[in-house]
Short mmCIF file of C-alpha atoms in Angstrom, two decimals:
data_model
loop_
_atom_site.label_atom_id
_atom_site.label_comp_id
_atom_site.label_asym_id
_atom_site.label_seq_id
_atom_site.Cartn_x
_atom_site.Cartn_y
_atom_site.Cartn_z
CA MET A 1 163.32 56.88 84.89
CA LEU A 2 164.71 56.94 88.45
CA GLU A 3 167.94 58.59 89.35
CA VAL A 4 169.24 58.59 92.91
CA GLN A 5 172.12 61.03 93.30
CA ASP A 6 174.44 60.73 96.26
CA ILE A 7 171.80 60.47 99.00
CA SER A 8 172.59 60.13 102.69
CA VAL A 9 169.96 59.06 105.18
CA GLY A 10 170.17 58.81 108.95
CA TYR A 11 167.92 57.73 111.78
CA GLY A 12 168.78 60.00 114.70
CA ALA A 13 172.52 59.82 115.21
CA ILE A 14 172.88 56.62 113.18
CA ALA A 15 173.68 57.00 109.50
CA ALA A 16 172.06 54.35 107.31
CA LEU A 17 173.15 55.51 103.84
CA HIS A 18 176.35 57.34 102.92
CA GLY A 19 176.09 58.84 99.47
CA VAL A 20 174.16 56.19 97.55
CA SER A 21 173.72 56.72 93.81
CA LEU A 22 171.89 54.49 91.39
CA ARG A 23 169.74 54.71 88.32
CA VAL A 24 166.95 52.65 86.83
CA GLY A 25 166.04 53.12 83.19
CA ALA A 26 162.52 52.77 81.77
CA GLY A 27 161.55 49.13 81.25
CA GLU A 28 164.38 47.64 83.32
CA ILE A 29 164.35 45.25 86.25
CA VAL A 30 167.15 46.28 88.59
CA THR A 31 168.10 44.46 91.79
CA LEU A 32 169.65 45.82 94.92
CA ILE A 33 171.48 43.10 96.83
CA GLY A 34 173.24 43.27 100.17
CA GLY A 35 173.32 41.79 103.64
CA ASN A 36 171.10 42.59 106.58
CA GLY A 37 171.35 46.22 107.61
CA ALA A 38 173.20 47.22 104.43
CA GLY A 39 170.57 49.92 103.74
CA LYS A 40 168.45 48.28 101.02
CA THR A 41 165.13 49.00 102.68
CA THR A 42 166.23 52.50 103.64
CA THR A 43 167.09 53.21 100.00
CA LEU A 44 163.57 52.23 98.91
CA ARG A 45 162.02 54.19 101.77
CA ALA A 46 163.94 57.29 100.73
CA VAL A 47 162.78 56.96 97.13
CA SER A 48 159.12 56.52 98.09
CA GLY A 49 159.18 59.46 100.50
CA LEU A 50 158.88 57.57 103.78
CA VAL A 51 162.21 58.98 105.01
CA LYS A 52 163.79 62.26 103.99
CA PRO A 53 167.42 62.18 102.85
CA ARG A 54 169.81 64.47 104.70
CA SER A 55 171.55 65.28 101.46
CA GLY A 56 171.52 64.31 97.81
CA ARG A 57 168.77 64.38 95.20
CA ILE A 58 166.24 61.93 93.81
CA LEU A 59 164.95 62.45 90.27
CA PHE A 60 161.89 60.70 88.85
CA ASP A 61 161.32 61.25 85.14
CA GLY A 62 163.87 64.03 85.39
CA ARG A 63 161.82 65.83 88.05
CA ASP A 64 163.36 66.49 91.47
CA ILE A 65 161.15 64.58 93.93
CA THR A 66 163.43 64.84 96.97
CA GLY A 67 161.34 65.41 100.09
CA TRP A 68 157.96 64.79 98.44
CA PRO A 69 155.46 63.09 100.76
CA ALA A 70 154.72 59.44 99.90
CA HIS A 71 151.09 60.01 98.86
CA ARG A 72 152.15 62.57 96.26
CA LEU A 73 154.63 60.14 94.70
CA VAL A 74 151.87 57.58 94.22
CA ALA A 75 150.04 60.14 92.11
CA ALA A 76 153.25 60.62 90.09
CA GLY A 77 153.27 56.90 89.16
CA LEU A 78 155.56 55.36 91.76
CA ALA A 79 154.46 52.37 93.85
CA HIS A 80 156.26 50.69 96.74
CA VAL A 81 155.44 47.23 98.09
CA PRO A 82 157.01 47.55 101.54
CA GLU A 83 158.94 44.99 103.51
CA GLY A 84 156.56 42.86 105.56
CA ARG A 85 153.83 43.46 102.95
CA MET A 86 151.73 45.76 105.20
CA VAL A 87 148.36 44.71 103.86
CA PHE A 88 145.40 46.22 105.74
CA ALA A 89 144.55 43.13 107.78
CA ASN A 90 141.28 44.65 109.03
CA LEU A 91 140.02 45.27 105.48
CA THR A 92 138.80 42.68 103.02
CA VAL A 93 140.93 41.68 100.04
CA LEU A 94 138.68 43.70 97.74
CA GLU A 95 138.79 46.75 100.03
CA ASN A 96 142.59 46.50 100.07
CA LEU A 97 142.68 46.48 96.27
CA ARG A 98 140.23 49.39 96.03
CA MET A 99 142.40 51.35 98.47
CA GLY A 100 145.27 50.73 96.06
CA ALA A 101 143.30 52.78 93.54
CA TYR A 102 142.57 55.48 96.13
CA LEU A 103 143.69 58.35 93.89
CA ARG A 104 141.99 57.14 90.71
CA ARG A 105 138.56 58.57 89.97
CA ASP A 106 137.60 56.76 86.77
CA ARG A 107 135.48 53.83 87.99
CA ALA A 108 135.49 51.92 84.73
CA GLU A 109 139.28 52.15 84.51
CA VAL A 110 139.66 51.03 88.12
CA ASN A 111 137.42 48.02 87.48
CA ARG A 112 139.54 47.15 84.46
CA SER A 113 142.66 47.22 86.66
CA LEU A 114 140.87 45.04 89.20
CA GLY A 115 140.11 42.49 86.49
CA HIS A 116 143.75 42.60 85.46
CA VAL A 117 144.99 42.01 89.01
CA TYR A 118 142.57 39.08 89.34
CA ARG A 119 143.95 37.60 86.11
CA VAL A 120 147.51 37.92 87.41
CA PHE A 121 146.60 36.53 90.85
CA PRO A 122 143.41 34.43 90.52
CA ARG A 123 143.73 33.45 94.19
CA LEU A 124 142.85 37.02 95.18
CA GLU A 125 139.52 36.86 93.40
CA GLU A 126 138.60 33.66 95.25
CA ARG A 127 139.35 35.41 98.54
CA GLN A 128 138.05 38.87 97.75
CA ALA A 129 135.47 39.01 100.56
CA GLN A 130 137.87 37.69 103.20
CA PRO A 131 139.69 39.95 105.68
CA ALA A 132 143.27 40.28 104.45
CA GLY A 133 144.55 39.23 107.87
CA THR A 134 143.28 35.69 107.25
CA LEU A 135 145.42 35.18 104.11
CA SER A 136 148.62 33.12 104.09
CA GLY A 137 151.96 34.89 103.78
CA GLY A 138 152.17 34.17 100.06
CA GLU A 139 148.64 35.38 99.43
CA GLN A 140 149.35 38.54 101.40
CA GLN A 141 152.37 39.15 99.18
CA MET A 142 150.16 38.74 96.10
CA LEU A 143 147.70 41.18 97.65
CA ALA A 144 150.44 43.70 98.42
CA ILE A 145 151.66 43.54 94.81
CA GLY A 146 148.09 43.63 93.49
CA ARG A 147 147.30 46.64 95.65
CA ALA A 148 150.36 48.43 94.27
CA LEU A 149 149.30 47.61 90.69
CA MET A 150 145.88 49.15 91.36
CA SER A 151 147.48 52.60 91.45
CA LYS A 152 148.52 51.98 87.83
CA PRO A 153 152.20 52.70 88.49
CA ARG A 154 154.90 53.14 85.90
CA PHE A 155 157.59 52.33 88.42
CA LEU A 156 157.33 49.61 91.07
CA MET A 157 159.62 48.92 94.02
CA LEU A 158 159.43 45.54 95.73
CA ASP A 159 161.04 44.97 99.12
CA GLU A 160 161.80 41.30 99.87
CA PRO A 161 158.89 39.71 98.01
CA SER A 162 160.14 36.21 98.91
CA LEU A 163 160.46 36.76 102.66
CA GLY A 164 158.65 34.13 104.72
CA ILE A 165 156.91 32.51 101.76
CA ALA A 166 156.73 28.84 100.75
CA PRO A 167 159.37 28.10 98.04
CA LEU A 168 156.77 26.99 95.51
CA LEU A 169 154.92 30.29 95.80
CA VAL A 170 158.17 32.26 95.60
CA LYS A 171 158.77 30.87 92.13
CA SER A 172 155.27 31.76 91.02
CA ILE A 173 155.51 35.29 92.44
CA PHE A 174 158.78 35.89 90.61
CA GLU A 175 157.20 34.71 87.36
CA ARG A 176 154.42 37.26 87.93
CA ILE A 177 157.01 39.98 88.56
CA VAL A 178 158.64 39.24 85.21
CA GLU A 179 155.24 39.33 83.51
CA ILE A 180 154.33 42.64 85.12
CA ASN A 181 157.56 44.08 83.75
CA ARG A 182 157.30 42.51 80.29
CA ASP A 183 153.55 42.73 79.59
CA ASP A 184 152.54 45.87 81.48
CA GLY A 185 155.76 47.74 80.79
CA ILE A 186 156.30 48.57 84.45
CA THR A 187 159.87 49.38 85.48
CA ILE A 188 160.96 47.48 88.59
CA LEU A 189 163.47 48.04 91.37
CA LEU A 190 163.82 44.91 93.46
CA VAL A 191 165.34 44.32 96.88
CA GLU A 192 165.85 40.68 97.68
CA GLN A 193 167.68 38.44 100.16
CA ASN A 194 167.51 35.62 97.65
CA ALA A 195 170.11 37.17 95.36
CA ASN A 196 170.27 34.14 93.06
CA LEU A 197 166.64 34.39 92.19
CA ALA A 198 166.66 38.18 91.93
CA LEU A 199 169.67 38.33 89.59
CA ARG A 200 168.14 35.68 87.35
CA VAL A 201 165.15 37.93 86.55
CA SER A 202 167.05 41.23 86.50
CA GLY A 203 169.00 43.02 83.82
CA ARG A 204 171.32 44.87 86.17
CA GLY A 205 172.18 44.95 89.83
CA TYR A 206 173.83 46.97 92.57
CA VAL A 207 175.59 45.63 95.65
CA LEU A 208 175.03 47.65 98.80
CA GLU A 209 177.36 47.26 101.80
CA THR A 210 176.98 49.23 105.04
CA GLY A 211 175.24 52.11 103.36
CA ARG A 212 177.47 52.35 100.28
CA ILE A 213 177.19 51.01 96.73
CA THR A 214 180.26 48.80 96.26
CA LEU A 215 179.48 47.20 92.89
CA ALA A 216 177.30 47.98 89.91
CA ASP A 217 177.09 45.69 86.89
CA THR A 218 174.86 43.63 84.65
CA ALA A 219 173.08 40.79 86.43
CA ALA A 220 175.03 38.21 84.43
CA ALA A 221 178.36 39.74 85.39
CA LEU A 222 177.34 39.93 89.06
CA GLN A 223 176.36 36.27 88.99
CA ASP A 224 179.85 35.42 87.73
CA ASN A 225 181.68 37.78 90.05
CA PRO A 226 183.62 35.62 92.55
CA GLN A 227 183.17 38.16 95.37
CA VAL A 228 179.41 38.32 94.86
CA ARG A 229 179.21 34.55 94.57
CA GLY A 230 181.07 34.15 97.83
CA ALA A 231 179.12 36.71 99.80
CA TYR A 232 175.57 36.51 98.43
CA LEU A 233 175.08 33.54 96.14
CA GLY A 234 176.28 30.76 98.41
CA GLY A 235 179.60 30.08 96.60
CA MET B 1 108.79 44.35 136.57
CA SER B 2 107.51 47.73 135.43
CA GLU B 3 110.23 49.42 137.44
CA PHE B 4 112.77 47.21 135.65
CA LEU B 5 111.39 48.20 132.23
CA GLN B 6 111.37 51.83 133.25
CA GLN B 7 115.00 51.71 134.32
CA LEU B 8 115.91 49.75 131.19
CA LEU B 9 114.48 52.50 129.02
CA ASN B 10 116.22 55.22 131.04
CA GLY B 11 119.48 53.28 130.86
CA ILE B 12 119.33 52.76 127.10
CA SER B 13 118.66 56.43 126.54
CA MET B 14 121.57 57.45 128.79
CA GLY B 15 123.78 54.78 127.20
CA ALA B 16 122.96 56.09 123.73
CA ILE B 17 124.45 59.46 124.64
CA TYR B 18 127.58 57.88 126.12
CA ALA B 19 127.92 55.79 122.97
CA LEU B 20 127.85 58.88 120.74
CA ILE B 21 130.62 60.54 122.74
CA ALA B 22 132.65 57.35 123.13
CA LEU B 23 132.83 56.91 119.34
CA GLY B 24 134.82 60.14 119.02
CA TYR B 25 137.39 59.03 121.58
CA THR B 26 137.82 55.68 119.93
CA MET B 27 138.04 57.02 116.35
CA VAL B 28 140.72 59.55 117.24
CA TYR B 29 142.61 56.89 119.18
CA GLY B 30 142.38 54.71 116.07
CA VAL B 31 144.22 57.15 113.82
CA LEU B 32 146.49 59.01 116.26
CA ARG B 33 146.88 56.63 119.25
CA PHE B 34 146.10 59.18 121.93
CA ILE B 35 143.09 60.16 124.03
CA ASN B 36 141.66 63.50 122.99
CA PHE B 37 140.69 64.89 126.38
CA ALA B 38 139.27 68.02 124.74
CA HIS B 39 136.53 65.83 123.26
CA SER B 40 134.27 66.33 126.30
CA ASP B 41 134.40 70.08 125.75
CA VAL B 42 133.47 69.73 122.09
CA PHE B 43 130.40 67.96 123.48
CA MET B 44 129.72 71.01 125.69
CA VAL B 45 130.12 73.41 122.75
CA GLY B 46 127.62 71.28 120.83
CA SER B 47 124.92 71.94 123.39
CA PHE B 48 125.76 75.65 123.58
CA ALA B 49 125.63 75.94 119.79
CA ALA B 50 122.14 74.41 119.90
CA PHE B 51 121.16 76.71 122.75
CA HIS B 52 122.15 79.79 120.77
CA VAL B 53 120.58 78.88 117.42
CA ALA B 54 117.39 77.46 118.96
CA PRO B 55 115.53 80.83 119.19
CA ARG B 56 116.27 81.49 115.51
CA LEU B 57 115.44 78.06 114.11
CA GLY B 58 112.19 77.60 115.99
CA SER B 59 112.11 75.12 118.82
CA GLY B 60 109.30 72.74 119.53
CA ALA B 61 108.75 71.26 116.07
CA VAL B 62 110.47 68.17 114.67
CA ALA B 63 111.90 69.98 111.64
CA GLY B 64 113.23 72.82 113.78
CA GLY B 65 114.73 70.35 116.24
CA MET B 66 116.48 68.48 113.44
CA ALA B 67 117.84 71.73 112.01
CA ILE B 68 119.18 72.75 115.43
CA LEU B 69 120.78 69.32 115.85
CA CYS B 70 122.46 69.63 112.44
CA VAL B 71 123.83 73.09 113.24
CA ALA B 72 125.22 71.85 116.56
CA MET B 73 126.87 68.91 114.81
CA ALA B 74 128.38 71.15 112.13
CA ALA B 75 129.69 73.62 114.73
CA SER B 76 131.25 70.77 116.72
CA ALA B 77 132.80 69.27 113.60
CA LEU B 78 134.41 72.60 112.71
CA LEU B 79 135.69 73.03 116.26
CA GLY B 80 137.13 69.51 116.27
CA MET B 81 138.94 70.11 112.99
CA ALA B 82 140.27 73.45 114.22
CA ILE B 83 141.59 71.88 117.43
CA GLU B 84 143.35 69.17 115.46
CA LYS B 85 144.87 71.62 113.02
CA LEU B 86 146.05 74.17 115.58
CA ALA B 87 146.96 72.01 118.58
CA TYR B 88 147.72 68.44 117.49
CA LYS B 89 148.98 68.65 113.92
CA PRO B 90 152.10 70.66 114.84
CA LEU B 91 152.94 67.82 117.27
CA ARG B 92 152.80 65.03 114.67
CA GLY B 93 155.67 62.64 115.30
CA ARG B 94 156.17 63.76 118.92
CA SER B 95 155.64 61.44 121.83
CA THR B 96 152.08 60.51 122.77
CA LEU B 97 152.60 62.07 126.20
CA THR B 98 153.24 65.48 124.62
CA VAL B 99 150.00 65.28 122.68
CA LEU B 100 148.08 64.00 125.69
CA ILE B 101 149.18 66.92 127.86
CA THR B 102 148.30 69.30 125.02
CA ALA B 103 144.82 67.74 124.90
CA ILE B 104 144.33 68.44 128.60
CA GLY B 105 145.48 72.02 127.96
CA VAL B 106 142.99 72.43 125.11
CA SER B 107 140.26 71.07 127.36
CA LEU B 108 141.02 73.63 130.08
CA LEU B 109 141.19 76.38 127.46
CA LEU B 110 137.77 75.50 126.06
CA GLN B 111 136.23 75.33 129.54
CA ASN B 112 137.58 78.73 130.50
CA VAL B 113 136.85 80.43 127.21
CA GLY B 114 133.39 78.88 127.49
CA GLN B 115 132.88 80.50 130.89
CA LYS B 116 134.00 83.83 129.48
CA VAL B 117 131.87 83.67 126.33
CA PHE B 118 128.77 81.77 127.47
CA GLY B 119 128.86 82.83 131.13
CA ALA B 120 129.63 80.54 134.04
CA GLU B 121 126.09 80.25 135.39
CA PRO B 122 123.89 77.37 134.15
CA LYS B 123 121.40 78.08 131.37
CA ALA B 124 118.00 76.45 130.91
CA PHE B 125 118.05 74.42 127.68
CA PRO B 126 114.84 74.80 125.64
CA ALA B 127 112.68 71.85 124.59
CA ILE B 128 113.72 71.90 120.93
CA PHE B 129 111.61 68.85 120.06
CA PRO B 130 107.88 68.51 120.79
CA SER B 131 107.59 67.00 124.24
CA ARG B 132 104.99 64.43 125.19
CA THR B 133 104.61 61.64 127.68
CA PHE B 134 103.13 58.24 126.92
CA HIS B 135 101.90 55.64 129.41
CA LEU B 136 102.46 52.03 128.40
CA GLY B 137 100.85 50.24 131.29
CA THR B 138 102.79 51.49 134.27
CA VAL B 139 105.88 52.47 132.25
CA VAL B 140 106.22 56.17 131.51
CA VAL B 141 107.78 56.85 128.13
CA ASN B 142 109.07 60.33 127.60
CA SER B 143 109.28 61.54 124.00
CA THR B 144 112.73 62.97 124.79
CA GLN B 145 113.97 59.45 125.41
CA LEU B 146 112.48 58.29 122.13
CA VAL B 147 114.15 61.18 120.30
CA THR B 148 117.45 60.32 121.99
CA ILE B 149 117.32 56.66 121.08
CA ALA B 150 116.03 57.21 117.53
CA THR B 151 118.60 59.91 116.77
CA THR B 152 121.40 57.74 118.09
CA LEU B 153 120.32 54.74 116.03
CA LEU B 154 120.11 56.92 112.94
CA LEU B 155 123.60 58.34 113.54
CA LEU B 156 125.08 54.90 114.23
CA ALA B 157 123.58 53.59 110.99
CA ALA B 158 124.97 56.58 109.09
CA LEU B 159 128.38 56.08 110.68
CA HIS B 160 128.34 52.41 109.69
CA VAL B 161 127.65 53.34 106.07
CA VAL B 162 130.43 55.95 106.07
CA VAL B 163 133.02 53.66 107.64
CA HIS B 164 132.27 50.58 105.54
CA HIS B 165 130.95 51.85 102.24
CA THR B 166 132.63 55.12 101.40
CA ARG B 167 136.12 55.73 100.08
CA VAL B 168 137.02 58.11 102.88
CA GLY B 169 135.62 55.77 105.54
CA ILE B 170 137.59 52.78 104.30
CA ALA B 171 140.64 55.03 104.09
CA MET B 172 140.05 55.92 107.74
CA ARG B 173 140.18 52.23 108.69
CA ALA B 174 143.29 51.81 106.53
CA VAL B 175 145.09 54.71 108.23
CA SER B 176 144.08 53.40 111.62
CA PHE B 177 145.53 49.99 110.81
CA ASN B 178 148.79 51.13 109.25
CA ALA B 179 149.48 54.77 108.46
CA THR B 180 152.66 54.02 106.49
CA ALA B 181 150.92 51.57 104.19
CA ALA B 182 148.08 54.06 103.79
CA SER B 183 150.45 56.76 102.58
CA LEU B 184 151.97 54.24 100.13
CA VAL B 185 148.62 53.81 98.39
CA GLY B 186 148.28 57.57 98.04
CA ILE B 187 146.21 58.42 101.10
CA ASN B 188 147.02 61.83 102.55
CA ASN B 189 147.01 60.90 106.25
CA ASP B 190 146.57 64.50 107.38
CA ARG B 191 143.31 64.80 105.50
CA ILE B 192 141.95 61.55 106.89
CA ILE B 193 142.91 62.59 110.41
CA SER B 194 141.10 65.88 109.91
CA PHE B 195 138.05 64.03 108.62
CA THR B 196 138.15 61.70 111.63
CA PHE B 197 138.08 64.66 114.00
CA ALA B 198 135.15 66.17 112.10
CA LEU B 199 133.19 62.93 112.26
CA GLY B 200 133.89 62.21 115.93
CA SER B 201 133.21 65.81 116.96
CA ALA B 202 129.92 65.90 115.05
CA LEU B 203 128.78 62.85 117.00
CA ALA B 204 129.87 64.49 120.26
CA GLY B 205 127.91 67.61 119.26
CA ALA B 206 124.80 65.48 118.71
CA GLY B 207 125.48 63.87 122.08
CA GLY B 208 125.66 67.33 123.64
CA VAL B 209 122.24 68.28 122.28
CA LEU B 210 120.65 65.00 123.36
CA TYR B 211 122.21 65.25 126.80
CA ALA B 212 120.88 68.79 127.21
CA LEU B 213 117.41 67.60 126.19
CA ASN B 214 117.47 65.02 128.98
CA TYR B 215 119.18 67.27 131.56
CA PRO B 216 118.09 70.74 130.47
CA SER B 217 120.61 72.78 132.40
CA ILE B 218 123.86 73.51 130.59
CA ASP B 219 127.08 75.17 131.68
CA PRO B 220 130.65 75.34 130.32
CA LEU B 221 131.90 72.60 132.66
CA MET B 222 129.11 70.18 131.86
CA GLY B 223 131.29 68.06 129.57
CA THR B 224 133.70 66.75 132.18
CA LEU B 225 131.69 63.99 133.82
CA PRO B 226 129.82 62.61 130.77
CA GLY B 227 133.10 62.89 128.86
CA LEU B 228 135.00 60.84 131.40
CA LYS B 229 132.26 58.22 131.50
CA ALA B 230 132.21 58.01 127.72
CA PHE B 231 135.98 57.58 127.82
CA VAL B 232 135.45 54.67 130.22
CA ALA B 233 132.87 53.31 127.76
CA ALA B 234 135.42 53.47 124.93
CA VAL B 235 138.00 51.60 127.02
CA LEU B 236 135.39 49.10 128.16
CA GLY B 237 134.44 48.30 124.57
CA GLY B 238 138.05 48.15 123.44
CA ILE B 239 139.69 51.44 122.52
CA GLY B 240 139.95 51.86 118.75
CA ASN B 241 136.95 49.59 118.16
CA LEU B 242 133.79 51.36 116.89
CA ALA B 243 131.25 48.67 117.77
CA GLY B 244 132.99 48.35 121.13
CA ALA B 245 132.51 52.06 121.87
CA ALA B 246 128.78 51.83 121.13
CA LEU B 247 128.43 48.70 123.27
CA GLY B 248 130.54 50.19 126.07
CA GLY B 249 128.37 53.32 126.11
CA LEU B 250 125.23 51.22 126.41
CA VAL B 251 126.70 49.11 129.23
CA ILE B 252 127.85 52.16 131.21
CA GLY B 253 124.45 53.85 130.75
CA LEU B 254 122.55 50.76 131.89
CA VAL B 255 124.77 49.97 134.87
CA GLU B 256 124.69 53.55 136.04
CA THR B 257 120.93 53.79 135.75
CA PHE B 258 120.28 50.54 137.54
CA VAL B 259 122.66 51.50 140.33
CA SER B 260 120.80 54.81 140.69
CA GLY B 261 117.63 52.86 141.37
CA THR B 262 119.10 51.04 144.35
CA ARG B 263 120.31 52.09 147.77
CA LEU B 264 123.78 52.53 146.25
CA SER B 265 122.53 55.50 144.19
CA THR B 266 125.07 57.89 145.74
CA TYR B 267 127.80 55.76 144.14
CA ARG B 268 126.47 56.09 140.59
CA ASP B 269 129.42 58.15 139.38
CA ALA B 270 131.91 55.90 141.14
CA ILE B 271 130.53 52.86 139.34
CA ALA B 272 131.83 53.92 135.92
CA PHE B 273 135.32 54.43 137.30
CA GLY B 274 135.14 51.14 139.19
CA ILE B 275 134.42 49.50 135.84
CA LEU B 276 137.44 51.28 134.33
CA ILE B 277 139.75 49.93 137.04
CA ALA B 278 138.31 46.43 136.71
CA ILE B 279 138.64 46.39 132.92
CA LEU B 280 142.22 47.65 133.04
CA LEU B 281 143.08 44.95 135.58
CA PHE B 282 141.32 41.98 134.02
CA ARG B 283 140.79 42.68 130.32
CA PRO B 284 142.84 45.67 129.16
CA ALA B 285 141.92 45.06 125.51
CA GLY B 286 138.25 45.67 126.34
CA LEU B 287 135.14 43.66 125.57
CA LEU B 288 135.49 43.61 121.78
CA GLY B 289 139.14 44.59 121.47
CA ARG B 290 141.75 42.10 120.48
CA ASP B 291 145.13 42.00 122.14
CA ARG B 292 147.50 43.62 119.75
CA VAL B 293 151.16 44.14 120.33
CA GLU B 294 152.02 47.82 120.09
CA LYS B 295 154.32 48.26 117.14
CA VAL B 296 157.47 50.31 117.45
#
C-alpha cells in the first residue's frame, strides 16, 4: 500500500533522513522505532506531504505521490495523526470531528462515520459541545484519532499516540488502534517511544537510527533481538 | 444628558465603521500572522466603487442603496483576493517582515493608482440612502447614523453565522489555530486564505461606503487615518479575535467622539494612538485576547 523508496529529507543545512526505504502492505500494522531525533516524525511528515523529500520516491497504491500537498493526500485516503495531537483547541469536539470530514460531501455517510467514532470513543460524544482545548491529554489523543477516522482513510499514520498520557488510557488507546486495524481494515504505520507496547500490536517493525533504517524484521523477531532489547525495550 | 445621548449615538455610529474595518485586519492576522496595511486602501476603493456605480443604480432609495453597498462589497472582495494572490501568496513561507513591507508597498501603490484613476481632488459622495432627520426630545437622530448602525449589525450577524455555522467558516478558524493540522484534515490553506481576504475586504468595502455616507467627501488618501484607527481597534480588542475587533472598534469610536466634545477636541486623532501605546504597554494581548506563546 505504501512504499517509501530511498528518501532523503533535510531542514536547511541539516539532513534528517539519509535514504530511508520502507514498505507497508495493505492490512498491516507496522511500527517505526528509534530514539529521539532518529527521524521517525520526519519520515511520517514526508509521507503525508508536510515536508518535501530532497530525493527518493513515495508510492501510495502504486501511484507516485512524492511532493503532493498534504490536503490532496487526505483525499487519496491517507490520514496522519501528528505528534502533539494538534487538535483545534478553539473548536468544539464536534467541530473538530466535522473538520476531519472536510472533504466528504455525503452528509448521511459523514453522520454514519461520526456515530462510528462515538462508538469507538464514547468519551468524545459526552464532550462533543466542549472546546477541544478543555479536554485532557488522553481525550485529545482520542479526538485526534477520531478526527483522522472521519476522513475515512484507508491508511493511518500515528505519531506517538502514548506521549504524555496516563498509563491506563494508553492501554485503552492501543486496544482501539488494534480494533481500527482489525474491524475497519485500516492499514497502520505507527511511531512510538514505547517500543514494547508498539511491537506487541504490530506485525512488523523498522528500527531507525540517525536518519537511516538499521533493522527491519517481524515484530516478534525484533522483540527477541538482543540489540533492540538493549536499546529500546529496557533490556 | 441630551448632549451625552447625542454623543453616544455619534460614537456608536463611528465605532461601527471602525469595527467593520478592524475585522479585516484581525481575520487576516488570524490566518497569516501579519498586518495587511493595504486594508485601509481597500476601504477607500470600496467608497469609490460605490461613488461610480451610484448614478447607474439609482441613489436615494433603500433598494438602490443596498444594491450600491453590495457592489462596493463585491468590488472590495475581488480587490482583496487579487492583492493576496499577486502580492502575498508568492511570499508564503517568507519572514513576516517581508510580507509586512510588501503590504506597505501595496498600500502606496493603491493610493497612487487611485490618484491617477479617480483623480486626487476630493469628490462629493451622493446620499445613496434616503436621508431624514428625527428629533427625539432634544436628541437629533440622523437616518445616516441609523443606516450605519443597522447595516453594521446585519453584517456582524452574517459574519457570525459564516464563522460558526458554515464549513468554510469553521475551516477558517481551524487554519487560524493550526495551519498544519488543517492541511492534515484536507483543508487547502490557500483557498481558505483567499476566502478570508474576500470576507475581510468585503467588510472594509461596506465600511468605506458607510464612512462616505457620514463624511461625504472622498479622496484616494481617505483610507489612511480610519485604517490606522481600525488597526488600533483590532489590537485593542486582541488581534486575531473577531469579537475583540468589533468591541475595539466601538471603544475607539466612542472615546474619540466623546473627546471631540470636550476642550481636548484637537487631540481626537492622538487619542486612538495613545490607546495603542497604553495597550501595548499594559495589556499586549488586548481586551479579549488571551496570552498565547508564539509557536516556532
